Amino acid sequence: MLLRVADILAMPVVRAGRPEVVGGGALDRPVRWVHVSELADVATLLVGRELILTTGHALAGSDAATVAYLESLAAAGVSGLVVELGTYVRELPPIVAETADRLGLPVVALHRVVRFVEVTEAVHRVIVADQYEELEFARTVHETFTALSVRRASLAEIVKTAAGMLDASVVLEDLAHRVLALTARHTGTSAVLEHWEATSRLLSDRDPTVVPVGPHTQRWGRLILRSSRVPTARARMVLERAAQTLTLHRMIERDRFGLHRQAQTGLIDDMVNGRLSDERDAVALAAALGLARRARYVPVAVDVAAVVEADPVAQQRRTAALLDAALHGVALAKATALAAPDHGNRVTMVLAVARGGDLDTVLGAVCAAMLAEIRRVPGVQRAVIGVGGESDSLLDTARELAQAAHVAEVALSLDSSTPRPFYRSGDVRLRGLLSLIRDEPGVQRFAETELSALLRHDIRNATDLTRTLRQFLDLAGNKTELARRLTISRPTLYDRLARIERILDVDLDDGETRTSLHAALLIRDLVVTTETR
């Protein structure tokens, strides 16, 4: 940051000369360098923003010569003139003050002798130190944003870094003035976002606190500094370097998800992991991304069984298609949501529905619309939706997304003959509990111990007694209904059940035995479903 004339006058070496401002005012003028000269035509040697030190030789002539000298300095862009009285002039004539005021050129008289070399040394020491500091700052900015580019940092991290360097709030918005990322400093997020669209639209791209983002012919956003305390040169440097990093980030990520989708994913991740803990800030950020305010929030997870994609790029594209399809379904049902991809074939979202009315009816309509769109995605074989409990708190809803994802995962392993628009935790019951512990070695040993003899028998003899046992247990031991479903006679069914009892050495009329076998079959189903997804 350049020194001002007032800063130099405040230095002890200058104060020792008892400086008096004769005219011109404007002591906030920046000073690039200090020049000592007695030449009347010194202006021809200057480039601007110099502070001239003189003993007044050029002011000792006629009034016309004095005026011409001051006018030449003003025309050259000089920051100010300091005159040491005593050598050539004992006092400055009134014409000096009049001309200085007219030109707005600060003229200062020193009433005591000072060593000009000490003044220049003191000033230039500060100027050089400031220049070195600016160079160091520029190097730090370059290295920091280069490192962010190399490790493909997120939009939010790039914006956060810029805000940290400037110690001021920085906002990244798209061309529709929707906030994609924001870091608030010295104020709350909700305060920055209040009336954001109106505030943003009044800011021109030529404003020093605004930097367009994206290639020159394909702008896709703007970085906006929300502070007046940061030096403009530094602000522009940081914002422009951040904009370059964001542009590179966009070029790398353009084949994955749109910026709006990435912003939603980042917000959900911040809420789930506790990095965002203020409800008002969360609601403000979510509203900036299109989530309705003053709504009921519901955690939702969509789980999909699909053809396995060996190509990671193809899998990414399908994940993006699933996300787009889910949000399109939400829009068709006239609701709003924040959505994020989760583990390839799963989408989690915070759904906002209007207050009032029957929630299950509203959820049924929204989920049916989502499922209809998701089933159109190539490769999708089956899709289910798990939901958690509604809440008035956006943060509480985000924290329940894991539960909704658990419900959806378990629901995907259920019989698909009677599909539902959505499942709650009460719909998965025992299967839901077992899914939480299915990977435990002890649980897997239990299932193997219960079923291994029957499974080996089916393999060796090309039979399907395991399927008969499964349906017997699903029907709670109703043999008449089981015989009808299998389209076999009752004696044939009794023979199959007797063989199962002999192979497993169990009594199927015993309630605990049935529960144990049923649990073992559910564990096997969950493990097989996970392995084939």
XYZ file of C-alpha atoms in Angstrom:
533
model
C 0.000 0.000 0.000
C 1.501 3.364 -1.051
C 2.355 6.008 1.539
C 0.253 9.175 1.556
C 1.544 12.712 1.902
C 0.035 12.830 5.404
C 1.983 9.661 6.364
C 5.274 11.268 5.340
C 4.519 14.513 7.206
C 3.901 12.405 10.318
C 7.380 10.832 10.211
C 9.704 12.050 13.016
C 12.390 13.175 10.574
C 9.866 15.463 8.833
C 8.130 16.595 12.020
C 11.531 17.866 13.208
C 11.293 20.497 10.456
C 7.981 21.850 11.882
C 5.941 21.290 8.705
C 3.098 23.682 7.883
C 0.552 22.976 5.145
C 0.440 26.214 3.159
C -2.220 25.224 0.635
C -3.638 22.598 -1.638
C -4.967 20.231 1.017
C -5.459 16.680 -0.358
C -2.931 15.131 2.007
C -4.298 11.661 1.166
C -2.484 11.647 -2.169
C -0.320 8.510 -2.604
C 3.441 8.940 -2.901
C 5.394 6.606 -5.169
C 8.826 8.164 -4.631
C 10.604 11.200 -3.095
C 12.668 13.449 -5.382
C 15.017 16.274 -4.351
C 15.409 19.045 -6.939
C 15.977 22.784 -7.289
C 15.321 22.813 -11.058
C 12.501 25.006 -12.315
C 11.802 22.526 -15.120
C 11.990 19.392 -12.976
C 8.493 18.418 -14.172
C 9.987 17.165 -17.444
C 11.866 14.484 -15.475
C 8.898 13.173 -13.514
C 6.393 10.354 -14.172
C 3.837 11.137 -11.468
C 3.096 10.590 -7.778
C 6.449 11.960 -6.581
C 6.887 14.146 -3.499
C 9.304 16.996 -4.351
C 11.734 18.282 -1.689
C 13.288 21.699 -2.407
C 14.891 24.674 -0.690
C 12.759 26.978 -2.883
C 15.097 28.162 -5.629
C 12.312 27.874 -8.230
C 10.014 29.933 -5.991
C 12.406 32.853 -5.519
C 11.603 34.543 -8.846
C 8.549 36.440 -10.066
C 4.979 35.508 -9.308
C 4.519 34.421 -12.934
C 7.514 32.069 -12.691
C 6.221 30.694 -9.402
C 2.760 30.001 -10.876
C 4.297 28.364 -13.963
C 6.476 26.135 -11.739
C 3.522 24.983 -9.608
C 1.342 24.408 -12.661
C 4.044 22.271 -14.293
C 4.268 20.132 -11.136
C 0.498 19.672 -11.002
C 0.417 18.739 -14.700
C 3.139 16.115 -14.108
C 0.990 14.441 -11.425
C 3.186 15.344 -8.487
C 1.758 14.309 -5.117
C 3.074 17.332 -3.242
C 5.797 19.939 -2.765
C 7.820 20.382 0.457
C 9.770 23.630 0.712
C 12.514 24.184 3.313
C 12.499 27.883 4.232
C 15.645 29.914 4.820
C 18.050 29.231 1.957
C 16.287 30.938 -0.966
C 12.959 32.070 0.532
C 12.278 33.025 4.127
C 8.526 32.700 3.659
C 6.250 31.626 0.850
C 4.452 34.454 -0.941
C 0.618 34.484 -0.942
C 0.582 33.500 -4.624
C 1.905 30.041 -3.627
C -1.067 29.299 -1.353
C -3.544 30.682 -3.884
C -2.117 28.637 -6.744
C -1.795 25.487 -4.597
C -5.450 25.732 -3.594
C -6.502 26.292 -7.185
C -4.520 23.301 -8.435
C -5.284 21.055 -5.461
C -1.511 20.553 -5.077
C -0.349 20.144 -1.451
C 2.440 22.598 -0.612
C 4.186 22.251 2.759
C 6.672 24.648 4.338
C 9.431 23.427 6.692
C 10.338 26.088 9.258
C 13.481 24.309 10.404
C 16.337 22.828 8.430
C 16.173 19.050 7.909
C 18.583 16.752 6.109
C 16.788 15.790 2.898
C 18.892 12.627 2.640
C 17.431 11.429 5.937
C 13.918 12.150 4.668
C 14.466 10.251 1.410
C 16.081 7.326 3.248
C 13.197 7.059 5.735
C 10.503 7.321 3.062
C 12.182 5.012 0.555
C 12.805 2.425 3.266
C 9.063 2.256 3.912
C 8.201 2.292 0.194
C 10.627 -0.525 -0.599
C 9.387 -2.539 2.384
C 5.802 -2.070 1.187
C 6.786 -3.092 -2.322
C 8.504 -6.206 -0.973
C 5.428 -6.973 1.131
C 3.233 -6.650 -1.966
C 5.555 -8.963 -3.896
C 5.439 -11.492 -1.064
C 1.661 -11.225 -0.934
C 1.462 -11.756 -4.701
C 3.747 -14.798 -4.433
C 1.634 -16.235 -1.618
C -1.543 -15.688 -3.626
C -0.040 -17.382 -6.673
C 1.296 -20.386 -4.741
C -1.897 -20.833 -2.714
C -4.281 -20.854 -5.656
C -1.918 -22.960 -7.750
C -1.966 -25.566 -4.967
C -5.776 -25.436 -4.889
C -5.857 -25.997 -8.649
C -3.475 -28.950 -8.465
C -5.501 -30.782 -5.840
C -8.817 -29.836 -7.460
C -10.237 -28.046 -4.445
C -13.984 -27.495 -4.251
C -15.768 -24.253 -5.098
C -16.406 -23.625 -1.407
C -12.733 -24.095 -0.471
C -11.545 -21.722 -3.199
C -13.991 -19.041 -2.064
C -13.095 -19.633 1.588
C -9.397 -19.194 0.777
C -10.039 -15.889 -1.008
C -12.119 -14.621 1.905
C -9.411 -15.635 4.372
C -6.703 -13.786 2.435
C -8.771 -10.615 2.286
C -10.381 -11.048 5.722
C -13.690 -10.111 4.133
C -16.865 -11.805 2.921
C -16.668 -13.271 -0.582
C -19.597 -14.624 -2.619
C -19.577 -16.769 -5.765
C -22.796 -16.524 -7.766
C -23.987 -17.848 -11.120
C -25.416 -15.760 -13.955
C -28.901 -16.015 -12.421
C -27.527 -14.414 -9.218
C -27.906 -17.654 -7.264
C -25.237 -18.102 -4.598
C -22.996 -21.090 -5.361
C -20.530 -20.607 -2.509
C -20.090 -18.077 0.274
C -17.722 -17.356 3.124
C -18.908 -14.650 5.518
C -16.383 -12.698 7.599
C -17.210 -10.235 10.402
C -20.938 -10.826 9.795
C -23.447 -13.654 9.575
C -24.173 -15.642 6.443
C -27.843 -14.706 6.622
C -26.903 -11.010 6.780
C -24.807 -11.275 3.623
C -27.564 -13.138 1.783
C -30.391 -10.803 2.810
C -31.930 -9.372 -0.384
C -28.966 -10.852 -2.233
C -30.433 -10.879 -5.744
C -31.406 -7.210 -5.552
C -28.004 -6.267 -4.111
C -26.121 -8.273 -6.718
C -28.033 -6.924 -9.705
C -26.992 -3.388 -8.770
C -23.293 -4.316 -8.971
C -21.709 -3.810 -12.381
C -18.933 -6.044 -13.679
C -16.816 -2.868 -13.759
C -17.122 -2.466 -9.998
C -13.682 -3.026 -8.364
C -15.220 -5.545 -5.956
C -16.653 -7.703 -8.774
C -14.675 -10.140 -10.929
C -16.334 -12.241 -13.667
C -15.608 -15.985 -13.592
C -15.129 -18.156 -16.654
C -13.455 -17.818 -20.057
C -13.909 -14.388 -21.648
C -16.538 -15.585 -24.130
C -18.221 -18.031 -21.721
C -18.696 -16.283 -18.393
C -20.650 -18.451 -15.961
C -20.436 -16.559 -12.675
C -19.061 -13.675 -10.620
C -16.903 -13.355 -7.508
C -18.089 -10.500 -5.319
C -16.241 -8.943 -2.386
C -18.590 -7.663 0.308
C -16.294 -5.189 2.090
C -14.951 -1.704 1.627
C -11.994 -2.152 3.996
C -9.717 -4.176 1.728
C -7.207 -2.316 -0.486
C -8.483 -2.385 -4.057
C -5.198 -3.611 -5.589
C -5.003 -6.600 -3.269
C -8.689 -7.317 -3.607
C -8.463 -7.407 -7.398
C -5.362 -9.594 -7.278
C -6.946 -12.192 -4.984
C -10.336 -12.144 -6.700
C -8.818 -12.462 -10.165
C -6.561 -15.339 -9.091
C -9.488 -17.050 -7.368
C -11.584 -16.560 -10.509
C -8.852 -18.225 -12.585
C -8.787 -21.182 -10.186
C -12.579 -21.459 -10.300
C -12.491 -21.364 -14.098
C -9.954 -24.200 -14.176
C -12.026 -26.117 -11.623
C -15.083 -25.734 -13.818
C -13.209 -26.926 -16.903
C -12.042 -30.039 -15.043
C -15.431 -30.773 -13.495
C -17.709 -29.868 -16.398
C -18.304 -33.528 -17.320
C -19.509 -34.343 -13.846
C -22.182 -32.203 -12.186
C -23.349 -28.658 -12.847
C -22.233 -25.881 -10.556
C -25.637 -25.638 -8.955
C -25.561 -29.369 -8.185
C -22.055 -29.073 -6.735
C -23.146 -26.209 -4.517
C -26.070 -28.273 -3.207
C -23.774 -31.228 -2.555
C -21.352 -29.011 -0.649
C -24.110 -27.493 1.481
C -25.541 -30.905 2.402
C -22.061 -32.161 3.291
C -21.431 -29.112 5.506
C -24.722 -29.636 7.354
C -24.285 -33.393 7.788
C -20.712 -33.096 9.085
C -21.392 -30.184 11.424
C -19.349 -27.552 9.604
C -22.520 -25.490 9.351
C -24.241 -25.238 12.716
C -26.364 -22.079 12.533
C -29.953 -22.767 11.470
C -30.524 -19.262 10.068
C -27.361 -19.453 7.980
C -28.307 -22.918 6.728
C -31.799 -21.772 5.714
C -30.396 -18.672 3.994
C -27.856 -20.689 2.007
C -30.444 -23.316 1.093
C -32.897 -20.639 -0.031
C -30.184 -19.118 -2.233
C -29.949 -22.555 -3.901
C -33.695 -22.793 -4.447
C -35.032 -24.574 -1.332
C -38.357 -23.166 -0.154
C -38.416 -21.313 3.163
C -41.003 -21.855 5.909
C -41.606 -25.433 4.799
C -41.641 -28.899 6.298
C -38.332 -30.640 5.685
C -38.094 -34.378 5.064
C -34.895 -36.453 4.677
C -35.149 -38.610 1.550
C -32.856 -41.226 -0.018
C -33.271 -42.876 -3.411
C -31.545 -46.251 -3.810
C -31.219 -47.875 -7.221
C -30.420 -51.373 -8.463
C -28.798 -50.978 -11.862
C -26.595 -52.693 -14.401
C -23.002 -52.682 -13.152
C -20.808 -50.158 -14.968
C -17.140 -51.147 -15.219
C -16.234 -47.776 -16.718
C -15.898 -45.098 -13.974
C -16.819 -42.337 -16.427
C -20.009 -44.143 -17.430
C -20.838 -44.618 -13.748
C -20.338 -40.886 -13.128
C -22.663 -40.044 -15.970
C -25.340 -42.369 -14.669
C -25.012 -40.873 -11.187
C -25.477 -37.425 -12.704
C -28.487 -38.696 -14.660
C -30.026 -40.164 -11.477
C -29.538 -36.852 -9.675
C -31.109 -34.877 -12.513
C -34.002 -37.331 -12.809
C -34.747 -37.180 -9.071
C -34.761 -33.372 -9.028
C -36.856 -33.250 -12.192
C -39.425 -35.438 -10.475
C -39.414 -33.120 -7.457
C -39.997 -30.135 -9.737
C -42.850 -31.903 -11.548
C -44.527 -32.433 -8.162
C -44.127 -28.697 -7.456
C -41.774 -29.218 -4.518
C -38.173 -28.145 -3.927
C -35.138 -30.051 -2.679
C -31.410 -30.019 -2.085
C -29.842 -33.175 -3.520
C -26.444 -34.873 -3.493
C -25.050 -38.098 -4.983
C -24.115 -40.774 -2.458
C -22.212 -43.997 -3.188
C -22.780 -44.254 -6.913
C -26.366 -45.436 -7.283
C -27.868 -43.517 -4.383
C -29.166 -39.955 -4.149
C -29.898 -38.247 -0.834
C -31.961 -35.102 -0.558
C -33.595 -32.687 1.815
C -37.137 -32.276 0.541
C -39.159 -29.151 1.333
C -42.952 -29.490 1.187
C -45.610 -26.941 2.005
C -47.008 -26.813 5.496
C -50.513 -28.106 5.976
C -52.190 -31.038 4.298
C -51.538 -34.748 4.768
C -47.776 -35.367 4.600
C -48.057 -38.962 3.378
C -50.250 -37.860 0.472
C -47.773 -35.136 -0.498
C -44.814 -37.493 -0.122
C -46.604 -40.139 -2.162
C -47.072 -37.731 -5.061
C -43.496 -36.422 -4.946
C -41.936 -39.887 -4.640
C -44.109 -41.313 -7.422
C -42.976 -38.511 -9.728
C -39.326 -39.114 -8.802
C -39.553 -42.869 -9.352
C -41.191 -42.388 -12.740
C -38.296 -40.167 -13.862
C -35.572 -42.340 -12.344
C -36.862 -45.495 -14.063
C -36.255 -43.784 -17.388
C -32.502 -43.596 -16.714
C -30.707 -46.220 -18.839
C -29.520 -49.226 -16.835
C -31.894 -48.740 -13.906
C -33.585 -52.015 -12.946
C -35.337 -50.988 -9.732
C -35.573 -47.930 -7.532
C -36.870 -47.395 -4.006
C -37.190 -44.342 -1.790
C -36.582 -44.215 1.955
C -37.779 -41.270 4.067
C -37.162 -40.123 7.605
C -39.260 -38.084 9.975
C -40.318 -34.541 9.059
C -38.860 -31.556 10.906
C -39.076 -27.775 10.975
C -35.285 -27.670 11.325
C -33.172 -27.893 8.182
C -30.074 -28.956 10.129
C -31.928 -31.700 12.007
C -33.315 -32.989 8.711
C -29.854 -33.111 7.138
C -28.563 -35.151 10.071
C -31.321 -37.724 9.460
C -30.245 -38.391 5.871
C -28.186 -41.388 7.021
C -31.334 -42.961 8.498
C -33.272 -42.375 5.271
C -30.400 -43.941 3.308
C -30.482 -46.963 5.626
C -34.210 -47.394 5.077
C -33.773 -47.171 1.290
C -30.920 -49.670 1.311
C -32.976 -52.191 3.245
C -36.099 -51.540 1.153
C -34.124 -52.388 -1.982
C -33.650 -55.925 -0.631
C -37.382 -56.419 0.003
C -39.788 -58.295 -2.258
C -40.562 -56.003 -5.190
C -43.915 -57.575 -6.093
C -45.809 -54.881 -4.173
C -43.768 -51.676 -4.611
C -44.510 -48.561 -2.560
C -43.871 -44.929 -3.435
C -41.702 -44.677 -0.289
C -40.642 -46.618 2.786
C -40.289 -45.565 6.402
C -38.239 -47.237 9.121
C -41.357 -49.065 10.322
C -41.626 -50.767 6.942
C -38.247 -52.492 7.182
C -38.345 -53.607 10.839
C -36.232 -56.751 11.477
C -34.614 -56.537 8.073
C -33.528 -53.017 8.906
C -31.915 -54.132 12.163
C -30.115 -56.994 10.474
C -28.808 -54.752 7.722
C -26.926 -52.751 10.354
C -25.029 -55.817 11.588
C -24.908 -58.006 8.484
C -21.169 -57.427 7.980
C -20.270 -58.620 11.467
C -18.408 -61.946 11.281
C -20.463 -63.383 14.145
C -23.715 -62.564 12.351
C -22.484 -64.126 9.122
C -21.343 -67.274 10.990
C -24.816 -67.511 12.540
C -26.494 -67.418 9.120
C -24.076 -70.005 7.715
C -24.581 -72.315 10.684
C -28.344 -72.131 10.326
C -28.537 -72.631 6.538
C -25.330 -74.221 5.249
C -26.638 -77.830 5.339
C -29.735 -76.907 3.321
C -27.782 -74.805 0.827
C -25.306 -77.646 0.220
C -28.183 -80.096 -0.265
C -29.773 -77.836 -2.912
C -26.456 -77.524 -4.755
C -25.699 -81.267 -4.731
C -29.197 -82.404 -5.663
C -30.298 -79.510 -7.922
C -33.290 -78.844 -5.650
C -34.732 -75.591 -4.321
C -35.736 -76.423 -0.773
C -34.307 -73.083 0.422
C -36.983 -71.271 -1.609
C -39.668 -73.500 -0.080
C -38.376 -72.697 3.425
C -38.285 -68.991 2.644
C -41.905 -68.870 1.486
C -43.019 -71.092 4.389
C -41.525 -68.613 6.847
C -42.808 -65.554 4.940
C -46.349 -67.002 5.217
C -45.910 -67.643 8.956
C -46.271 -71.409 8.435
C -49.574 -71.284 6.470
C -49.234 -74.611 4.605
C -52.467 -74.311 2.656
C -51.486 -70.966 1.151
C -47.939 -72.194 0.535
C -49.168 -75.240 -1.412
C -51.343 -72.961 -3.518
C -48.492 -70.591 -4.291
C -46.138 -73.430 -5.182
C -48.924 -75.172 -7.172
C -48.208 -78.518 -5.522
C -50.345 -80.880 -3.469
C -50.359 -80.763 0.288
C -48.752 -84.247 0.644
C -45.908 -83.098 -1.639
C -45.486 -79.978 0.473
C -45.461 -82.008 3.685
C -42.747 -84.210 2.197
C -40.609 -81.175 1.310
C -40.998 -79.664 4.777
C -40.103 -82.994 6.393
C -36.943 -83.196 4.278
C -36.015 -79.652 5.347
C -36.458 -80.624 9.005
C -34.243 -83.707 8.564
C -31.510 -81.822 6.694
C -31.397 -78.973 9.220
C -32.261 -81.150 12.227
C -34.954 -78.743 13.378
C -38.671 -78.661 14.222
C -40.478 -76.157 12.003
C -43.418 -76.039 14.396
C -41.152 -74.418 17.010
C -41.545 -70.630 17.076
C -37.949 -69.837 18.049
C -36.659 -72.127 15.309
C -38.752 -70.303 12.725
C -37.497 -66.914 13.964
C -33.893 -68.077 13.854
C -34.188 -69.495 10.326
C -36.057 -66.436 9.095
C -33.342 -64.126 10.482
C -30.645 -66.239 8.818
C -32.439 -66.022 5.452
C -32.821 -62.242 5.797
C -29.109 -61.873 6.560
C -28.278 -63.976 3.492
C -30.581 -61.834 1.330
C -28.951 -58.617 2.560
C -25.425 -59.906 1.966
C -26.264 -61.180 -1.524
C -28.014 -57.897 -2.422
C -24.975 -55.870 -1.340
C -22.571 -58.073 -3.312
C -24.590 -57.782 -6.532
C -25.105 -54.005 -6.445
